[in-house]
Each structure stands twice: as structure tokens, then as C-alpha cells.
């Protein structure tokens, strides 16, 4: 029997969630249109709150499907809902505030030539071109308290080149084989905006697969950091941290020697 996947172009379903951020989403769509025109893409755009979208499908080389939420949902719930409509062999979560000057997908695809890889992410740079702390070791209460005490974030990994196995990557851009995402049952929707990425990378590790960062490709993150500015975001952040440390996932990481 012929391998169907070998005879058809691989398609990526790109999931983007907008919180009234069409000005950012439109720039991301331009990047996809400009730099990823040789990649087969379907984009699922979730509007988490009402907003005006000025999009002409005829101007896009890829299909765009829009989900309009009646009520706002969390990060995980939105991407899980998008995945339920996805047709791609790969599923990519991208934040609206990500920009790129070249297509990251070919380098990320290459990571999956190793069958033990379940999530691939690119190097993330600031607008000034400096590496962001997007790849980290699993958190512990002591590490978090140490960072609060010193106010100094020392990078957990040296990202000098090539493919680097890491504990977890921030959810600004994560690429999954669709079957891996399905087997994990997606993001845990009990988290809200924070620690969904820590949790899903932890569960992937417990399943026997690896998270890797490819420093052969990079994206630029124009950070929209609400957690430091609004009390409610800080509350959600702290609540998610506590949920993770009290979870069976965290206990299994500790019991398995990953922490």
C-alpha cells in the first residue's frame, strides 16, 4: 500500500487567537503570505472578543477560517477548539505578536526526523535581536522564589546552534504533529492564559517524547506583557502556578527524576 503522506504535501494548521488584536494578526498574516508561500497552510483565527476584521480571502494564498467566540475562553480552550476543526498533519500554535522574516516551518519540520520529538519551537528574539528566555527547565517553587528574590533571570540553556532538547518552551510558537497533540488531548483547559505550555510540555515528557528548540530558525516577539500591569492577570498567573505545583503531572515529574 502506498504511503499517502509521502505523496501529498504536508499541511500545517496554524491556530491564532486574537483578543482585539487585529492590528497584530494582520501583520502576522502578511508574514505568512510573504515568507511561507511554499508551505501548505490553513489558518484558523479565533476572535476571543468581538472585533472588526478586514480580511479579503482572495488576497491570501492559504485558507482562513474564523471562529467568533460568544464568550471569551482561555488559551488552551481556544486552541483545542481550533484543533477540533484542523485538517493539517501538523498543528502550530502562534501568538499574534510574533513576527518573522523567513519561514520557520522547514527547520521545525526537520526536528521531527527524530521520531522521539513531539514538540518543536524556534529561537525567539526580542525586537532588538536579543534571545528571549523562551526555553526553560521545569519550574520548582524554589526556582520561582529564587527569581523573585534576585530579580535576575539567568537563561537555563545555551542556545548556540542546532537542535537543543529542552524541558519546555513558551507557547508563543509551538509546532506539534497532529497525532501527538491528539494523543495529549491538547492543552489542559483548567489553566487560564498561563502555564498551559509548561503543563503540555510536561505531559509530553511523561509520555516519553521530547521538546526541542531549533536555533537554526528564529522569530521575533513583540511582547504584550499584561501580567506585570494588571492585577487580574497576576491573579491568573499565580493561580496557574499553584495549580501546576499541586497537580499529578508535577508529582510524576518529581517522582520520575525530571526535576
PDB file of C-alpha atoms in Angstrom:
ATOM      1  CA  UNK A   1       0.000   0.000   0.000  1.00  0.00           C
ATOM      2  CA  UNK A   2       1.280   3.454  -0.885  1.00  0.00           C
ATOM      3  CA  UNK A   3       2.034   5.873   1.924  1.00  0.00           C
ATOM      4  CA  UNK A   4      -0.485   8.646   1.354  1.00  0.00           C
ATOM      5  CA  UNK A   5       1.579  11.137   3.362  1.00  0.00           C
ATOM      6  CA  UNK A   6       4.573  10.543   1.108  1.00  0.00           C
ATOM      7  CA  UNK A   7       2.586  11.537  -1.980  1.00  0.00           C
ATOM      8  CA  UNK A   8       0.819  14.598  -0.611  1.00  0.00           C
ATOM      9  CA  UNK A   9       2.289  17.899   0.574  1.00  0.00           C
ATOM     10  CA  UNK A  10       2.309  18.190   4.336  1.00  0.00           C
ATOM     11  CA  UNK A  11      -0.121  20.785   5.613  1.00  0.00           C
ATOM     12  CA  UNK A  12       0.187  22.872   8.762  1.00  0.00           C
ATOM     13  CA  UNK A  13      -2.872  24.124  10.576  1.00  0.00           C
ATOM     14  CA  UNK A  14      -1.901  27.442  12.167  1.00  0.00           C
ATOM     15  CA  UNK A  15      -4.005  28.474  15.164  1.00  0.00           C
ATOM     16  CA  UNK A  16      -4.023  32.145  16.188  1.00  0.00           C
ATOM     17  CA  UNK A  17      -6.164  33.645  18.951  1.00  0.00           C
ATOM     18  CA  UNK A  18      -6.930  37.367  18.883  1.00  0.00           C
ATOM     19  CA  UNK A  19      -8.000  39.391  21.905  1.00  0.00           C
ATOM     20  CA  UNK A  20      -8.928  42.514  19.945  1.00  0.00           C
ATOM     21  CA  UNK A  21      -5.514  42.354  18.244  1.00  0.00           C
ATOM     22  CA  UNK A  22      -6.359  42.517  14.550  1.00  0.00           C
ATOM     23  CA  UNK A  23      -3.575  45.084  14.053  1.00  0.00           C
ATOM     24  CA  UNK A  24      -1.100  42.378  15.144  1.00  0.00           C
ATOM     25  CA  UNK A  25      -2.839  39.464  13.436  1.00  0.00           C
ATOM     26  CA  UNK A  26      -2.859  41.291  10.092  1.00  0.00           C
ATOM     27  CA  UNK A  27       0.919  41.704  10.303  1.00  0.00           C
ATOM     28  CA  UNK A  28       1.336  38.014  11.115  1.00  0.00           C
ATOM     29  CA  UNK A  29      -0.824  37.097   8.113  1.00  0.00           C
ATOM     30  CA  UNK A  30       1.385  39.295   5.942  1.00  0.00           C
ATOM     31  CA  UNK A  31       4.453  37.431   7.210  1.00  0.00           C
ATOM     32  CA  UNK A  32       2.839  34.068   6.431  1.00  0.00           C
ATOM     33  CA  UNK A  33       1.813  35.282   2.983  1.00  0.00           C
ATOM     34  CA  UNK A  34       5.238  36.732   2.206  1.00  0.00           C
ATOM     35  CA  UNK A  35       7.590  34.129   3.644  1.00  0.00           C
ATOM     36  CA  UNK A  36       5.654  30.852   3.766  1.00  0.00           C
ATOM     37  CA  UNK A  37       4.118  30.742   0.289  1.00  0.00           C
ATOM     38  CA  UNK A  38       5.822  27.406  -0.430  1.00  0.00           C
ATOM     39  CA  UNK A  39       4.222  25.822   2.662  1.00  0.00           C
ATOM     40  CA  UNK A  40       0.693  24.432   2.578  1.00  0.00           C
ATOM     41  CA  UNK A  41      -1.136  26.246   5.364  1.00  0.00           C
ATOM     42  CA  UNK A  42      -4.653  26.550   6.690  1.00  0.00           C
ATOM     43  CA  UNK A  43      -5.152  29.254   9.287  1.00  0.00           C
ATOM     44  CA  UNK A  44      -7.799  29.155  11.995  1.00  0.00           C
ATOM     45  CA  UNK A  45      -8.274  32.578  13.571  1.00  0.00           C
ATOM     46  CA  UNK A  46     -10.222  32.690  16.819  1.00  0.00           C
ATOM     47  CA  UNK A  47     -11.686  36.049  17.824  1.00  0.00           C
ATOM     48  CA  UNK A  48     -11.912  35.734  21.585  1.00  0.00           C
ATOM     49  CA  UNK A  49     -13.722  39.070  21.901  1.00  0.00           C
ATOM     50  CA  UNK A  50     -15.754  40.983  19.278  1.00  0.00           C
ATOM     51  CA  UNK A  51     -13.627  42.983  16.841  1.00  0.00           C
ATOM     52  CA  UNK A  52     -13.697  44.192  13.257  1.00  0.00           C
ATOM     53  CA  UNK A  53     -11.622  42.066  10.884  1.00  0.00           C
ATOM     54  CA  UNK A  54     -10.758  43.424   7.459  1.00  0.00           C
ATOM     55  CA  UNK A  55      -9.711  40.323   5.561  1.00  0.00           C
ATOM     56  CA  UNK A  56     -10.129  39.541   1.891  1.00  0.00           C
ATOM     57  CA  UNK A  57      -9.683  35.792   1.422  1.00  0.00           C
ATOM     58  CA  UNK A  58      -8.842  36.422  -2.230  1.00  0.00           C
ATOM     59  CA  UNK A  59      -5.638  38.147  -1.110  1.00  0.00           C
ATOM     60  CA  UNK A  60      -4.427  35.051   0.768  1.00  0.00           C
ATOM     61  CA  UNK A  61      -2.664  32.042  -0.717  1.00  0.00           C
ATOM     62  CA  UNK A  62      -3.955  29.928   2.175  1.00  0.00           C
ATOM     63  CA  UNK A  63      -7.397  29.304   3.596  1.00  0.00           C
ATOM     64  CA  UNK A  64      -8.524  31.308   6.622  1.00  0.00           C
ATOM     65  CA  UNK A  65     -11.319  30.121   8.881  1.00  0.00           C
ATOM     66  CA  UNK A  66     -12.653  32.469  11.565  1.00  0.00           C
ATOM     67  CA  UNK A  67     -14.164  31.358  14.873  1.00  0.00           C
ATOM     68  CA  UNK A  68     -16.078  34.077  16.742  1.00  0.00           C
ATOM     69  CA  UNK A  69     -16.492  33.275  20.427  1.00  0.00           C
ATOM     70  CA  UNK A  70     -19.733  34.250  22.128  1.00  0.00           C
ATOM     71  CA  UNK A  71     -17.834  34.253  25.441  1.00  0.00           C
ATOM     72  CA  UNK A  72     -14.070  34.647  25.976  1.00  0.00           C
ATOM     73  CA  UNK A  73     -12.154  31.418  26.537  1.00  0.00           C
ATOM     74  CA  UNK A  74      -8.708  30.623  27.857  1.00  0.00           C
ATOM     75  CA  UNK A  75      -5.565  29.965  25.815  1.00  0.00           C
ATOM     76  CA  UNK A  76      -5.926  26.195  25.908  1.00  0.00           C
ATOM     77  CA  UNK A  77      -9.659  26.070  25.249  1.00  0.00           C
ATOM     78  CA  UNK A  78      -9.298  28.287  22.186  1.00  0.00           C
ATOM     79  CA  UNK A  79      -6.507  26.245  20.624  1.00  0.00           C
ATOM     80  CA  UNK A  80      -8.247  22.966  21.431  1.00  0.00           C
ATOM     81  CA  UNK A  81     -11.389  24.237  19.695  1.00  0.00           C
ATOM     82  CA  UNK A  82      -9.297  25.195  16.668  1.00  0.00           C
ATOM     83  CA  UNK A  83      -7.664  21.756  16.635  1.00  0.00           C
ATOM     84  CA  UNK A  84     -11.089  20.116  16.507  1.00  0.00           C
ATOM     85  CA  UNK A  85     -11.516  21.777  13.084  1.00  0.00           C
ATOM     86  CA  UNK A  86      -7.936  21.270  11.877  1.00  0.00           C
ATOM     87  CA  UNK A  87      -7.077  19.304   8.741  1.00  0.00           C
ATOM     88  CA  UNK A  88      -3.283  19.563   8.820  1.00  0.00           C
ATOM     89  CA  UNK A  89      -0.791  16.819   9.612  1.00  0.00           C
ATOM     90  CA  UNK A  90       0.861  19.397  11.876  1.00  0.00           C
ATOM     91  CA  UNK A  91      -0.710  21.838  14.311  1.00  0.00           C
ATOM     92  CA  UNK A  92       1.022  25.121  15.091  1.00  0.00           C
ATOM     93  CA  UNK A  93       0.104  27.493  17.894  1.00  0.00           C
ATOM     94  CA  UNK A  94       1.280  31.076  17.223  1.00  0.00           C
ATOM     95  CA  UNK A  95       0.705  34.222  19.262  1.00  0.00           C
ATOM     96  CA  UNK A  96      -0.458  37.329  17.358  1.00  0.00           C
ATOM     97  CA  UNK A  97       2.608  39.313  18.462  1.00  0.00           C
ATOM     98  CA  UNK A  98       5.069  37.024  16.644  1.00  0.00           C
ATOM     99  CA  UNK A  99       6.845  38.286  13.520  1.00  0.00           C
ATOM    100  CA  UNK A 100       9.255  36.521  11.211  1.00  0.00           C
ATOM    101  CA  UNK A 101      11.397  37.469   8.247  1.00  0.00           C
ATOM    102  CA  UNK A 102      11.726  33.928   6.877  1.00  0.00           C
ATOM    103  CA  UNK A 103       9.571  30.833   7.107  1.00  0.00           C
ATOM    104  CA  UNK A 104      10.365  28.866  10.280  1.00  0.00           C
ATOM    105  CA  UNK A 105       8.485  25.722   9.338  1.00  0.00           C
ATOM    106  CA  UNK A 106      11.074  23.839   7.261  1.00  0.00           C
ATOM    107  CA  UNK A 107      13.623  23.953  10.085  1.00  0.00           C
ATOM    108  CA  UNK A 108      10.982  22.928  12.611  1.00  0.00           C
ATOM    109  CA  UNK A 109       9.784  20.097  10.374  1.00  0.00           C
ATOM    110  CA  UNK A 110      13.344  18.785  10.251  1.00  0.00           C
ATOM    111  CA  UNK A 111      13.240  18.267  14.015  1.00  0.00           C
ATOM    112  CA  UNK A 112      10.648  15.529  13.564  1.00  0.00           C
ATOM    113  CA  UNK A 113      13.055  13.355  11.577  1.00  0.00           C
ATOM    114  CA  UNK A 114      13.826  12.182  15.120  1.00  0.00           C
ATOM    115  CA  UNK A 115      10.736  10.166  15.998  1.00  0.00           C
ATOM    116  CA  UNK A 116      11.241  10.874  19.709  1.00  0.00           C
ATOM    117  CA  UNK A 117      10.491  14.598  19.189  1.00  0.00           C
ATOM    118  CA  UNK A 118       6.929  15.676  19.963  1.00  0.00           C
ATOM    119  CA  UNK A 119       7.150  19.487  20.074  1.00  0.00           C
ATOM    120  CA  UNK A 120       9.455  21.831  18.158  1.00  0.00           C
ATOM    121  CA  UNK A 121       9.897  25.557  18.696  1.00  0.00           C
ATOM    122  CA  UNK A 122      12.141  28.231  17.151  1.00  0.00           C
ATOM    123  CA  UNK A 123      14.587  30.566  18.821  1.00  0.00           C
ATOM    124  CA  UNK A 124      12.655  33.637  19.996  1.00  0.00           C
ATOM    125  CA  UNK A 125      14.296  37.048  19.738  1.00  0.00           C
ATOM    126  CA  UNK A 126      13.291  40.434  21.095  1.00  0.00           C
ATOM    127  CA  UNK A 127      12.746  43.299  18.614  1.00  0.00           C
ATOM    128  CA  UNK A 128      16.319  44.336  19.480  1.00  0.00           C
ATOM    129  CA  UNK A 129      17.604  40.947  18.311  1.00  0.00           C
ATOM    130  CA  UNK A 130      18.383  39.522  21.759  1.00  0.00           C
ATOM    131  CA  UNK A 131      17.409  35.924  22.643  1.00  0.00           C
ATOM    132  CA  UNK A 132      14.395  35.728  24.923  1.00  0.00           C
ATOM    133  CA  UNK A 133      14.120  33.262  27.780  1.00  0.00           C
ATOM    134  CA  UNK A 134      11.659  31.060  25.896  1.00  0.00           C
ATOM    135  CA  UNK A 135      13.230  27.648  26.621  1.00  0.00           C
ATOM    136  CA  UNK A 136      13.461  26.661  30.253  1.00  0.00           C
ATOM    137  CA  UNK A 137      13.907  23.837  32.703  1.00  0.00           C
ATOM    138  CA  UNK A 138      10.856  22.634  34.568  1.00  0.00           C
ATOM    139  CA  UNK A 139       9.882  25.088  37.307  1.00  0.00           C
ATOM    140  CA  UNK A 140      10.002  24.358  41.000  1.00  0.00           C
ATOM    141  CA  UNK A 141       8.764  26.528  43.870  1.00  0.00           C
ATOM    142  CA  UNK A 142      12.381  27.134  44.882  1.00  0.00           C
ATOM    143  CA  UNK A 143      13.375  28.341  41.412  1.00  0.00           C
ATOM    144  CA  UNK A 144      10.459  30.771  41.293  1.00  0.00           C
ATOM    145  CA  UNK A 145      11.222  32.106  44.770  1.00  0.00           C
ATOM    146  CA  UNK A 146      14.868  32.481  43.773  1.00  0.00           C
ATOM    147  CA  UNK A 147      13.954  34.532  40.709  1.00  0.00           C
ATOM    148  CA  UNK A 148      11.667  36.750  42.765  1.00  0.00           C
ATOM    149  CA  UNK A 149      14.451  37.283  45.281  1.00  0.00           C
ATOM    150  CA  UNK A 150      17.257  38.072  42.834  1.00  0.00           C
ATOM    151  CA  UNK A 151      15.163  39.666  40.043  1.00  0.00           C
ATOM    152  CA  UNK A 152      17.699  38.134  37.670  1.00  0.00           C
ATOM    153  CA  UNK A 153      16.674  35.643  35.014  1.00  0.00           C
ATOM    154  CA  UNK A 154      19.692  33.573  34.079  1.00  0.00           C
ATOM    155  CA  UNK A 155      18.988  31.539  30.904  1.00  0.00           C
ATOM    156  CA  UNK A 156      18.540  27.836  31.575  1.00  0.00           C
ATOM    157  CA  UNK A 157      20.055  26.759  28.248  1.00  0.00           C
ATOM    158  CA  UNK A 158      22.881  27.765  25.941  1.00  0.00           C
ATOM    159  CA  UNK A 159      21.234  28.049  22.533  1.00  0.00           C
ATOM    160  CA  UNK A 160      24.402  28.261  20.483  1.00  0.00           C
ATOM    161  CA  UNK A 161      23.191  26.378  17.432  1.00  0.00           C
ATOM    162  CA  UNK A 162      21.368  23.357  16.085  1.00  0.00           C
ATOM    163  CA  UNK A 163      18.605  21.430  17.788  1.00  0.00           C
ATOM    164  CA  UNK A 164      18.576  21.658  21.586  1.00  0.00           C
ATOM    165  CA  UNK A 165      16.472  19.339  23.792  1.00  0.00           C
ATOM    166  CA  UNK A 166      14.762  21.426  26.493  1.00  0.00           C
ATOM    167  CA  UNK A 167      12.254  20.808  29.275  1.00  0.00           C
ATOM    168  CA  UNK A 168       9.642  23.231  27.981  1.00  0.00           C
ATOM    169  CA  UNK A 169       9.180  26.110  25.555  1.00  0.00           C
ATOM    170  CA  UNK A 170       6.921  29.115  25.929  1.00  0.00           C
ATOM    171  CA  UNK A 171       3.737  28.883  23.887  1.00  0.00           C
ATOM    172  CA  UNK A 172       4.488  31.809  21.574  1.00  0.00           C
ATOM    173  CA  UNK A 173       5.092  29.351  18.715  1.00  0.00           C
ATOM    174  CA  UNK A 174       4.866  25.598  19.170  1.00  0.00           C
ATOM    175  CA  UNK A 175       4.664  23.015  16.382  1.00  0.00           C
ATOM    176  CA  UNK A 176       3.121  19.595  17.053  1.00  0.00           C
ATOM    177  CA  UNK A 177       2.493  16.604  14.828  1.00  0.00           C
ATOM    178  CA  UNK A 178      -1.296  16.464  14.854  1.00  0.00           C
ATOM    179  CA  UNK A 179      -1.335  12.908  16.189  1.00  0.00           C
ATOM    180  CA  UNK A 180       0.862  13.931  19.139  1.00  0.00           C
ATOM    181  CA  UNK A 181      -1.443  16.837  20.002  1.00  0.00           C
ATOM    182  CA  UNK A 182      -4.430  14.490  19.780  1.00  0.00           C
ATOM    183  CA  UNK A 183      -2.783  11.854  21.984  1.00  0.00           C
ATOM    184  CA  UNK A 184      -2.073  14.527  24.613  1.00  0.00           C
ATOM    185  CA  UNK A 185      -5.700  15.684  24.310  1.00  0.00           C
ATOM    186  CA  UNK A 186      -4.388  19.159  23.700  1.00  0.00           C
ATOM    187  CA  UNK A 187      -3.922  21.801  26.340  1.00  0.00           C
ATOM    188  CA  UNK A 188      -5.360  21.388  29.821  1.00  0.00           C
ATOM    189  CA  UNK A 189      -8.267  23.844  29.826  1.00  0.00           C
ATOM    190  CA  UNK A 190      -8.229  24.154  33.609  1.00  0.00           C
ATOM    191  CA  UNK A 191      -5.344  26.591  33.177  1.00  0.00           C
ATOM    192  CA  UNK A 192      -6.240  30.085  32.016  1.00  0.00           C
ATOM    193  CA  UNK A 193      -3.666  32.050  29.978  1.00  0.00           C
ATOM    194  CA  UNK A 194      -0.621  30.839  31.941  1.00  0.00           C
ATOM    195  CA  UNK A 195       1.262  27.544  32.403  1.00  0.00           C
ATOM    196  CA  UNK A 196      -0.628  25.723  29.652  1.00  0.00           C
ATOM    197  CA  UNK A 197       2.722  25.471  27.861  1.00  0.00           C
ATOM    198  CA  UNK A 198       4.532  24.173  30.962  1.00  0.00           C
ATOM    199  CA  UNK A 199       1.827  21.574  31.509  1.00  0.00           C
ATOM    200  CA  UNK A 200       1.643  20.253  27.941  1.00  0.00           C
ATOM    201  CA  UNK A 201       5.439  20.001  27.656  1.00  0.00           C
ATOM    202  CA  UNK A 202       5.492  18.178  31.000  1.00  0.00           C
ATOM    203  CA  UNK A 203       2.869  15.691  29.840  1.00  0.00           C
ATOM    204  CA  UNK A 204       4.756  15.196  26.583  1.00  0.00           C
ATOM    205  CA  UNK A 205       7.908  14.369  28.557  1.00  0.00           C
ATOM    206  CA  UNK A 206       5.991  11.920  30.741  1.00  0.00           C
ATOM    207  CA  UNK A 207       4.727  10.228  27.563  1.00  0.00           C
ATOM    208  CA  UNK A 208       8.319   9.519  26.509  1.00  0.00           C
ATOM    209  CA  UNK A 209       8.717  12.233  23.862  1.00  0.00           C
ATOM    210  CA  UNK A 210      10.982  15.285  23.736  1.00  0.00           C
ATOM    211  CA  UNK A 211      10.607  19.044  23.405  1.00  0.00           C
ATOM    212  CA  UNK A 212      13.277  20.660  21.235  1.00  0.00           C
ATOM    213  CA  UNK A 213      14.238  24.174  20.225  1.00  0.00           C
ATOM    214  CA  UNK A 214      15.756  24.724  16.793  1.00  0.00           C
ATOM    215  CA  UNK A 215      18.156  27.648  16.882  1.00  0.00           C
ATOM    216  CA  UNK A 216      18.520  27.272  13.104  1.00  0.00           C
ATOM    217  CA  UNK A 217      15.410  29.424  12.741  1.00  0.00           C
ATOM    218  CA  UNK A 218      14.078  32.341  14.733  1.00  0.00           C
ATOM    219  CA  UNK A 219      11.031  34.535  15.195  1.00  0.00           C
ATOM    220  CA  UNK A 220      10.669  37.980  16.761  1.00  0.00           C
ATOM    221  CA  UNK A 221       8.406  38.528  19.753  1.00  0.00           C
ATOM    222  CA  UNK A 222       6.820  41.951  20.167  1.00  0.00           C
ATOM    223  CA  UNK A 223       5.847  41.305  23.771  1.00  0.00           C
ATOM    224  CA  UNK A 224       2.455  42.344  25.115  1.00  0.00           C
ATOM    225  CA  UNK A 225       3.101  41.670  28.803  1.00  0.00           C
ATOM    226  CA  UNK A 226      -0.161  42.134  30.676  1.00  0.00           C
ATOM    227  CA  UNK A 227       0.872  40.003  33.660  1.00  0.00           C
ATOM    228  CA  UNK A 228       3.052  42.767  35.052  1.00  0.00           C
ATOM    229  CA  UNK A 229       0.470  45.525  34.569  1.00  0.00           C
ATOM    230  CA  UNK A 230      -2.936  44.299  35.681  1.00  0.00           C
ATOM    231  CA  UNK A 231      -3.942  42.671  38.956  1.00  0.00           C
ATOM    232  CA  UNK A 232      -6.307  40.181  37.326  1.00  0.00           C
ATOM    233  CA  UNK A 233      -3.547  38.885  35.035  1.00  0.00           C
ATOM    234  CA  UNK A 234      -1.259  38.500  38.021  1.00  0.00           C
ATOM    235  CA  UNK A 235      -4.023  36.587  39.807  1.00  0.00           C
ATOM    236  CA  UNK A 236      -4.454  34.212  36.854  1.00  0.00           C
ATOM    237  CA  UNK A 237      -0.683  33.754  36.673  1.00  0.00           C
ATOM    238  CA  UNK A 238      -0.317  32.894  40.366  1.00  0.00           C
ATOM    239  CA  UNK A 239      -3.358  30.609  40.256  1.00  0.00           C
ATOM    240  CA  UNK A 240      -1.883  28.689  37.309  1.00  0.00           C
ATOM    241  CA  UNK A 241       1.468  28.310  39.072  1.00  0.00           C
ATOM    242  CA  UNK A 242      -0.248  26.872  42.146  1.00  0.00           C
ATOM    243  CA  UNK A 243      -2.387  24.561  40.018  1.00  0.00           C
ATOM    244  CA  UNK A 244       0.723  23.150  38.342  1.00  0.00           C
ATOM    245  CA  UNK A 245       2.617  22.550  41.582  1.00  0.00           C
ATOM    246  CA  UNK A 246      -0.408  20.801  43.101  1.00  0.00           C
ATOM    247  CA  UNK A 247      -1.021  18.658  40.001  1.00  0.00           C
ATOM    248  CA  UNK A 248      -0.358  14.960  39.489  1.00  0.00           C
ATOM    249  CA  UNK A 249       1.738  15.956  36.462  1.00  0.00           C
ATOM    250  CA  UNK A 250       4.198  17.810  38.689  1.00  0.00           C
ATOM    251  CA  UNK A 251       4.295  14.934  41.194  1.00  0.00           C
ATOM    252  CA  UNK A 252       5.073  12.481  38.391  1.00  0.00           C
ATOM    253  CA  UNK A 253       7.863  14.716  37.093  1.00  0.00           C
ATOM    254  CA  UNK A 254       9.406  14.782  40.548  1.00  0.00           C
ATOM    255  CA  UNK A 255       8.913  11.055  41.042  1.00  0.00           C
ATOM    256  CA  UNK A 256      10.459  10.298  37.662  1.00  0.00           C
ATOM    257  CA  UNK A 257      13.571  12.347  38.367  1.00  0.00           C
ATOM    258  CA  UNK A 258      12.950  15.056  35.743  1.00  0.00           C
ATOM    259  CA  UNK A 259      13.057  17.759  38.419  1.00  0.00           C
TER     260      UNK A 259
END
